[in-house]
Short mmCIF file of C-alpha atoms in Angstrom, two decimals:
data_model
loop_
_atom_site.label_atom_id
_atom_site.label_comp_id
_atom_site.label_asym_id
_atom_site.label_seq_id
_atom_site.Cartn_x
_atom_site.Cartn_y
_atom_site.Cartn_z
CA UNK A 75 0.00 0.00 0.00
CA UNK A 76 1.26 3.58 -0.69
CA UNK A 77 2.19 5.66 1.85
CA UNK A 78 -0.29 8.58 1.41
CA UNK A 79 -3.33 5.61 1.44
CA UNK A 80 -1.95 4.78 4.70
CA UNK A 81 -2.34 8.15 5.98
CA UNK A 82 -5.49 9.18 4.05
CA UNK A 83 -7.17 5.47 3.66
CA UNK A 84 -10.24 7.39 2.09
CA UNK A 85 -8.45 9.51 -0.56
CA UNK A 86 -9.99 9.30 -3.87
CA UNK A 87 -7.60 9.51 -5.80
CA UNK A 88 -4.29 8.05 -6.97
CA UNK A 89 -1.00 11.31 -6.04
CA UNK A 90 0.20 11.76 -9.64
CA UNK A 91 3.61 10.73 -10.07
CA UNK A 92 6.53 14.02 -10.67
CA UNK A 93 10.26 13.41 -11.45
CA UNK A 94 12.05 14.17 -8.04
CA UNK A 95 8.73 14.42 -6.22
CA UNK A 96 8.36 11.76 -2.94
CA UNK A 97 5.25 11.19 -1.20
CA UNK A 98 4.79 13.08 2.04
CA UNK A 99 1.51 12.64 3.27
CA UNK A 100 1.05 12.45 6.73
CA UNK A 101 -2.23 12.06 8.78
CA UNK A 102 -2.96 15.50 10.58
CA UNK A 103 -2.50 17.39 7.43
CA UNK A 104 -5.40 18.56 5.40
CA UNK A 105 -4.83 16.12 2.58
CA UNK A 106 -1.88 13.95 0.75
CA UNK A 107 1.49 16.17 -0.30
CA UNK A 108 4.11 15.10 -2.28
CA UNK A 109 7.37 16.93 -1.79
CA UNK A 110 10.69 17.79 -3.22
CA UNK A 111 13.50 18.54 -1.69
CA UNK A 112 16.20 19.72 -4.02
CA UNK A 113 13.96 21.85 -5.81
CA UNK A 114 12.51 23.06 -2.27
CA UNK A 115 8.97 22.52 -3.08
CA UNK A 116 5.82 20.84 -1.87
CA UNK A 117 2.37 19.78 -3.45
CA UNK A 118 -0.63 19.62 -1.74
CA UNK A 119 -3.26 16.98 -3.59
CA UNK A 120 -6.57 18.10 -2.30
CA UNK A 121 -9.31 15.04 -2.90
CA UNK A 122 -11.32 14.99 -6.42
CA UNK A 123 -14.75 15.35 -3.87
CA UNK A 124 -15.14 18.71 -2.90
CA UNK A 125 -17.42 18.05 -0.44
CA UNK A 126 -13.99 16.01 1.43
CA UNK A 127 -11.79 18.85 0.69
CA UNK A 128 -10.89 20.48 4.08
CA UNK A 129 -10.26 23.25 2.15
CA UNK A 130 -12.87 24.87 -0.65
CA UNK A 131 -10.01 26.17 -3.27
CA UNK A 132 -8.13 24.39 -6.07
CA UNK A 133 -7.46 20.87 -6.05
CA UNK A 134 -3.72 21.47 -6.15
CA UNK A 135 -1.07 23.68 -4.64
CA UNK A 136 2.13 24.04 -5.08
CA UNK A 137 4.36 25.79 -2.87
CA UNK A 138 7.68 26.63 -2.05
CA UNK A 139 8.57 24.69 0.90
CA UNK A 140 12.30 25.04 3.39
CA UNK A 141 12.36 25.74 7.02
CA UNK A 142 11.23 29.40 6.77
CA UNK A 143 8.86 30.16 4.74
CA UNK A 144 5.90 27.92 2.69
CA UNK A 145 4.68 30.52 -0.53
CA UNK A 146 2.22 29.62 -2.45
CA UNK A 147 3.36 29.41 -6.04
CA UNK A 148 0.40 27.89 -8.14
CA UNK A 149 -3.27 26.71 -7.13
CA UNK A 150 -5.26 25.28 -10.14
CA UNK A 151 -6.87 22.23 -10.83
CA UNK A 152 -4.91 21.34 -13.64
CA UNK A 153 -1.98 18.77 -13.07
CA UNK A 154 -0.94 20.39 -16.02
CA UNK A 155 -0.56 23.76 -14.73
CA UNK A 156 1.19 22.82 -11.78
CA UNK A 157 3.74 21.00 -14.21
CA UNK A 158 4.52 23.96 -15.90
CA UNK A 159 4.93 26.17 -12.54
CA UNK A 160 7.47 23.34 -11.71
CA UNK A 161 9.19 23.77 -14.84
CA UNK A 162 9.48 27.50 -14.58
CA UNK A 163 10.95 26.94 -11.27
CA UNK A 164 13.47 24.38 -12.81
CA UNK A 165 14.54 26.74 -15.24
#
């Protein structure tokens, strides 16, 4: 079983799968995050059911993530968006 289903047993969905990106979910957090470390930056995987979501806004969000700070980069519902915020940042 994957890590994030142990933490979230009821998530409906599967964490899409990002070059560099390692699963991070843990229980008393909103919802599954993936995260990656070089690149300092985590994803937050809100559930497809909005009526689960914790909270009300996009079903992604990607961040900036070290020991300081946590900015939100991108919020969308598009995997696809948040793959080209990552590339920007990889640029």
């Amino acid at each position: 079983m994957s890590h994030y289903l142990k933490e979230f047993p009821d998530y409906d969905a599967e964490l899409p799968i990002l070059e560099g990106f390692a699963d991070d979910s843990w229980h008393n957090d909103t919802c599954p995050s993936l995260v990656n470390v070089t690149l300092g930056l985590k994803l937050w995987c809100e559930y497809v059911n909005e009526d689960k979501r914790e909270s009300k806004g996009a079903r992604y969000a990607l961040y900036s993530h070290d020991d300081d700070n946590n900015l939100l980069i991108l919020a969308s519902d598009s995997l696809d968006d948040i793959k080209q915020a990552i590339k920007k940042v990889t640029e």
